[in-house]
Short mmCIF file of C-alpha atoms in Angstrom, two decimals:
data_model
loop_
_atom_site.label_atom_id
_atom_site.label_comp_id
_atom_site.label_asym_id
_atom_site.label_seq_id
_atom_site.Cartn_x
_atom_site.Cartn_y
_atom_site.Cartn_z
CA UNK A 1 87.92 137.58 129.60
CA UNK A 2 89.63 140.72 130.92
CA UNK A 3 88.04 140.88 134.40
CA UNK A 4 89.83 137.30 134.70
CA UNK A 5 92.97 138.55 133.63
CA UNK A 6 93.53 140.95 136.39
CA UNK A 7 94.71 138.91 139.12
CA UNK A 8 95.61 140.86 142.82
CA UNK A 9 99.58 141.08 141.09
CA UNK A 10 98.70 143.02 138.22
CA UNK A 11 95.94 144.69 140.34
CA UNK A 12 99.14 146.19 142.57
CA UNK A 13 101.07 146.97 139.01
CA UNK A 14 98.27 149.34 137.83
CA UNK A 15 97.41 151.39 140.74
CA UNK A 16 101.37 151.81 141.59
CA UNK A 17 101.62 153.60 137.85
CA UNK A 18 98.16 155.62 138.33
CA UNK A 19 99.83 156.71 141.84
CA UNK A 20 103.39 157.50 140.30
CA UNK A 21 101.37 158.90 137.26
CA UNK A 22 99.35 161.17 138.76
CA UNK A 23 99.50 161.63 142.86
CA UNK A 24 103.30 162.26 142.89
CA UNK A 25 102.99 164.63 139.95
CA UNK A 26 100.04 166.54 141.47
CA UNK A 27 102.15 166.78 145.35
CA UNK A 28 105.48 167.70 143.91
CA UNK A 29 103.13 170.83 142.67
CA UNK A 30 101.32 171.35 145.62
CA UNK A 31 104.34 171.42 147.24
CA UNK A 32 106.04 174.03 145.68
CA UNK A 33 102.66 176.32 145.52
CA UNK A 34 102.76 176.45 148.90
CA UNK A 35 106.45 176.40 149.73
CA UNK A 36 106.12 173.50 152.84
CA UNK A 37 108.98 171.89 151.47
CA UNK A 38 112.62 172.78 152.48
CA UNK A 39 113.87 175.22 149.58
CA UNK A 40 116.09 173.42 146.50
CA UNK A 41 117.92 174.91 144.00
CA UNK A 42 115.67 173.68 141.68
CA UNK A 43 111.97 174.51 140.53
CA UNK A 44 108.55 172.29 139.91
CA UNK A 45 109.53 172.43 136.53
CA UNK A 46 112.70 170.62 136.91
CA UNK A 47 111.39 167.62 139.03
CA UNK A 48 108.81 167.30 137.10
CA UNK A 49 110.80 166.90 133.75
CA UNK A 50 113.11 164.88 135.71
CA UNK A 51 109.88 162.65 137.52
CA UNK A 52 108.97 162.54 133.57
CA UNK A 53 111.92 160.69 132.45
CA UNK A 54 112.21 158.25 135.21
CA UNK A 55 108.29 157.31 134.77
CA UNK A 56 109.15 156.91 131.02
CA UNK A 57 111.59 154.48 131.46
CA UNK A 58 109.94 152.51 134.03
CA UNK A 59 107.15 152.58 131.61
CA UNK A 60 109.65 151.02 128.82
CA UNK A 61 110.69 148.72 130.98
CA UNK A 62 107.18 147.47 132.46
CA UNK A 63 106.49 146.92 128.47
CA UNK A 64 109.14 144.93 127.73
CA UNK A 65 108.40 143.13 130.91
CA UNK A 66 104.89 142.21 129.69
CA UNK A 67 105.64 141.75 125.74
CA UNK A 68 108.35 138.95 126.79
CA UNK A 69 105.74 137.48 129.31
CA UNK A 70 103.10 137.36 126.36
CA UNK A 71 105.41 136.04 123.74
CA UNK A 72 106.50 132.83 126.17
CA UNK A 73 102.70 132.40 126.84
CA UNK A 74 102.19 132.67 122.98
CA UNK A 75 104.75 130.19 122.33
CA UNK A 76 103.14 128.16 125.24
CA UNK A 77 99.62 128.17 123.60
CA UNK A 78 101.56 127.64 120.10
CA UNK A 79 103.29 124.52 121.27
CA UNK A 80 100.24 123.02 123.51
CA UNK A 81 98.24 123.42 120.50
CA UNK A 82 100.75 121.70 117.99
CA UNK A 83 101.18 118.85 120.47
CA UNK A 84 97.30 118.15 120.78
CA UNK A 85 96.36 118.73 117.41
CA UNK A 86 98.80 116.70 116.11
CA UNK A 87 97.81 113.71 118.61
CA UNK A 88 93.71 114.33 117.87
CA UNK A 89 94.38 114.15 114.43
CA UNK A 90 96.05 111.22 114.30
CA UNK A 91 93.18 109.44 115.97
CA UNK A 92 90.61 111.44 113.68
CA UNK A 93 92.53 109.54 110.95
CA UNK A 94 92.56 106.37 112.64
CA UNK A 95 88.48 106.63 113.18
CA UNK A 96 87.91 107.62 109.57
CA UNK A 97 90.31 104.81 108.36
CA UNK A 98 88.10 102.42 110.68
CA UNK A 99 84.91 103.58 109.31
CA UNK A 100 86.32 102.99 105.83
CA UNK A 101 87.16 99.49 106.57
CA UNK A 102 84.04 98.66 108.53
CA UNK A 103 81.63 99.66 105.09
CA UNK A 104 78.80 97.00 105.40
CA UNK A 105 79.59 97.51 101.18
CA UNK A 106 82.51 95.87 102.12
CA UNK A 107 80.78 92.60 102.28
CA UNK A 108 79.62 92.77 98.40
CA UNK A 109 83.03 94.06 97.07
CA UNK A 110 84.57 91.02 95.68
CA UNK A 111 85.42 90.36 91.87
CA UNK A 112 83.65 89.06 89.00
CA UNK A 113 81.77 85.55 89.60
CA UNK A 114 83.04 83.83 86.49
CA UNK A 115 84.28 80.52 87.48
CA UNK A 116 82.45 77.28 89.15
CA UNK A 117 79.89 77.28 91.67
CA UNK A 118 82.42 76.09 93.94
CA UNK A 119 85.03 78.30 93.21
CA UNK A 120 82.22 81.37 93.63
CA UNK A 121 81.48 80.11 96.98
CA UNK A 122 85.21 79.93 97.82
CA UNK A 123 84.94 83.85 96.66
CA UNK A 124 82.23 84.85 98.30
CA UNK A 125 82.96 83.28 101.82
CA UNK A 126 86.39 84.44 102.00
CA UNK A 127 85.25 87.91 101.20
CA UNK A 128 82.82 88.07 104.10
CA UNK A 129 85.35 86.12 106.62
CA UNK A 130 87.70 88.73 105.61
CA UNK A 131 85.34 91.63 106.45
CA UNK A 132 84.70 90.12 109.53
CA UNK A 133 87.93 89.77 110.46
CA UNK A 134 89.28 93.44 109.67
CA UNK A 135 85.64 94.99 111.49
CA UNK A 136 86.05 92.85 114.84
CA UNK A 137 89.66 94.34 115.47
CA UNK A 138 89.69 97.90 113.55
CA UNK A 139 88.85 98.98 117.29
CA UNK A 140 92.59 97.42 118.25
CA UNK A 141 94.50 100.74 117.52
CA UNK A 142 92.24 103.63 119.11
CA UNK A 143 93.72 103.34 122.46
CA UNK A 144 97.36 103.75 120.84
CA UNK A 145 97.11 107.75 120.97
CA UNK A 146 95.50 108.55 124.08
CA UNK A 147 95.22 107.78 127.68
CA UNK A 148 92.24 106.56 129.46
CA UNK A 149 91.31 110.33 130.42
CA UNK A 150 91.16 111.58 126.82
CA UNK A 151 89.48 108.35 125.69
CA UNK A 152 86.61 109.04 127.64
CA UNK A 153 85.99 112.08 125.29
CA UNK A 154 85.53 109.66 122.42
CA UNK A 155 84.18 106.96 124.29
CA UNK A 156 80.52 107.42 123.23
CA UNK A 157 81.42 107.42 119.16
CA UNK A 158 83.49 104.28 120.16
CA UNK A 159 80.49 102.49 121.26
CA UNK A 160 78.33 103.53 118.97
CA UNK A 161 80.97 101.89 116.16
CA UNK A 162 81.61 99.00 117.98
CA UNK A 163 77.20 98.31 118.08
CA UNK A 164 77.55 99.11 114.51
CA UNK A 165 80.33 96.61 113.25
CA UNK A 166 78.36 93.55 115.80
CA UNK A 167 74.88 94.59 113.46
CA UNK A 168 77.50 94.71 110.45
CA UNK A 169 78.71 91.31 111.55
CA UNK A 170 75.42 89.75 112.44
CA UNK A 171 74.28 90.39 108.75
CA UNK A 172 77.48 88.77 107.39
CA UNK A 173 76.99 85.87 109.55
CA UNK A 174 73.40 85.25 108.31
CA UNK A 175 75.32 85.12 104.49
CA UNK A 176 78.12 83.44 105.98
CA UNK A 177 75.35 80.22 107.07
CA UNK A 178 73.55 80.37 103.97
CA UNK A 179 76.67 80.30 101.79
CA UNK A 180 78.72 77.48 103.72
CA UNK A 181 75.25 75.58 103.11
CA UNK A 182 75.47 75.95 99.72
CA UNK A 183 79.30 74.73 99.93
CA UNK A 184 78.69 72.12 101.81
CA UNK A 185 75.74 70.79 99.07
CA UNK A 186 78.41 71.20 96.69
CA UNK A 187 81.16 69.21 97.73
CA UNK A 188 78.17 66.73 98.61
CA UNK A 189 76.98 66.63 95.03
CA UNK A 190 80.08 66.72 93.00
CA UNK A 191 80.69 70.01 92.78
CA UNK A 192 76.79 70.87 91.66
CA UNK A 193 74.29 71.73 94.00
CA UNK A 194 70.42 70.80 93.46
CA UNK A 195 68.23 73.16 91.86
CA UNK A 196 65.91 73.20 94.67
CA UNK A 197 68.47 73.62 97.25
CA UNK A 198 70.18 76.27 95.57
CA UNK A 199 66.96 78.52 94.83
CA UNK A 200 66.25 78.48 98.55
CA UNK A 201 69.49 79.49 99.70
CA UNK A 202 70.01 81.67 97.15
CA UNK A 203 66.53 83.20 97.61
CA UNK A 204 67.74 84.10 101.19
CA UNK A 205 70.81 85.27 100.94
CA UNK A 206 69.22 87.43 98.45
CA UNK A 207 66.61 88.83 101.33
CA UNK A 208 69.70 89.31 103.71
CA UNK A 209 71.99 91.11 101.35
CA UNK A 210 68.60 93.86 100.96
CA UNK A 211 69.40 95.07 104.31
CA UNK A 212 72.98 96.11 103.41
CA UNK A 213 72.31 98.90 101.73
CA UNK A 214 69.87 99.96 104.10
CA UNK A 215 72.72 99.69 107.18
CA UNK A 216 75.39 101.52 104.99
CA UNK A 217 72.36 104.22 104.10
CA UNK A 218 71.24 105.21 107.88
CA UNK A 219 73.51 103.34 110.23
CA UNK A 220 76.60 103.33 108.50
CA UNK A 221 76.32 107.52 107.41
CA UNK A 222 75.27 107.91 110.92
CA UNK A 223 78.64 107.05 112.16
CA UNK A 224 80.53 109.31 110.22
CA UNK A 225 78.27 112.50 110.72
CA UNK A 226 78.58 111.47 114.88
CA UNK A 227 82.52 111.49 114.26
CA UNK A 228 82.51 114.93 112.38
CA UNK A 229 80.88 116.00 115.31
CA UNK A 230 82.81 114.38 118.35
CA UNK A 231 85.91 115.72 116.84
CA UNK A 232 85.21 119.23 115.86
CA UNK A 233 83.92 119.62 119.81
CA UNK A 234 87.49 117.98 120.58
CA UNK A 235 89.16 120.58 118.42
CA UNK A 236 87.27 123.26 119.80
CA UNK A 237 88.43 121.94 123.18
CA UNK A 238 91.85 122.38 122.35
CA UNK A 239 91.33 126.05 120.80
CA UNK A 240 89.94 126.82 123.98
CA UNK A 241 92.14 125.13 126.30
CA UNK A 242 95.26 126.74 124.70
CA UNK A 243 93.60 130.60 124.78
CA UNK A 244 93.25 129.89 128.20
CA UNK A 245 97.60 130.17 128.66
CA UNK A 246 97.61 133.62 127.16
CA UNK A 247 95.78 134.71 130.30
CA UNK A 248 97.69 136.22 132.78
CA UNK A 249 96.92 134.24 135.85
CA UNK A 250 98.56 131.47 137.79
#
């Protein structure tokens, strides 16, 4: 704010100039009106004009003074602001990329079903290993940007993700059992798999891939509107943060 701005250095500055401005003006008058000063050979009006000229240039000079001062603190601000920026988003990409890869969707993306029941299996499993594998260490990189300080300000979101992909996980590992079942029956039986045995595990894998749309739905969407919000806060941080360095205080 202003009040802030006027430290006890600038505080000196401005009543010097009001005093220059106006005391010496107003006793260099007085003066002559009543003649207590030795006699010159030159009037009020003279001093005055001259007084005039020097409090101009001071005046130029106090300017130029302060417009060099604000243009390093503007390139100051300019630079902090590039710097952090440039850092946060770089780990708001990272997060978003995360949050892409950690899709509980992810788990039914896999192509077209067309071949044997064991080669389906083969599909399916290595599909949800793979997920599993790319959600347990998409939190690897995070740390990369920032130091332990500035973690702390995503910390929260971090943990929050981190819940998510175990839940995430947790339903992939309840398909995971009931499709290595059906693998296993398979390579038991020739490559075919009883009828009875593979209604029952189909029937539940069915009921387990239900709550996968559900996660991605609340859980999942969650995540993403709790990282819009973490990092617009962040940015607003920085905004703040690099206003603060056009101030003119220590």
């Amino acid at each position: 704010s202003l009040t802030q701005n006027f430290t006890p250095g600038l505080l000196v500055i401005v009543l010097s100039i009001l005093l220059f401005s106006v005391a010496i003006p107003i006793a260099i008058n007085e003066s002559y009106k009543h003649g207590v000063v030795y006699v010159t050979k030159w009037d009020a009006v003279d001093v005055l004009s001259y007084y005039g000229s020097l409090l101009g240039s001071v005046s130029t000079i106090l300017a130029l003074v302060i417009t060099i001062i604000f243009t390093k603190k503007q390139i100051q601000r300019d630079r902090f602001l590039e710097l952090n920026r440039t850092k946060w988003e770089k780990v708001d990409l990272s997060v978003t990329q995360m949050l892409i890869d950690i899709s509980p969707l992810k788990m039914c993306n896999f192509k077209a079903l067309n071949g044997s029941i064991t080669e389906n299996l083969h599909i399916i499993i290595s599909n949800l290993l793979q997920y599993e594998a790319t959600a347990k260490t998409s939190l690897n990189n995070i740390k990369f940007y920032i130091n332990p300080i500035e973690y702390r300000k995503i910390e929260v979101l971090i943990e929050e993700i981190y819940n998510s992909i175990m839940h995430f996980c947790k339903i992939g590992d309840e398909l995971l059992d009931e499709y290595l079942t059906l693998q296993t029956l398979a390579l038991e039986h020739g490559g075919t798999i009883p009828n009875e045995e593979l209604l029952k595990h189909l029937d539940r894998a069915t009921e387990i891939n239900k709550r996968i749309p559900l996660a991605h739905d609340a859980e999942y969407q969650r995540l993403f509107n709790m990282k819009r919000d973490v990092f617009e806060r962040i940015y607003a941080e920085i905004e703040a943060e690099a206003n603060q360095k056009l101030q003119f205080r220590k």
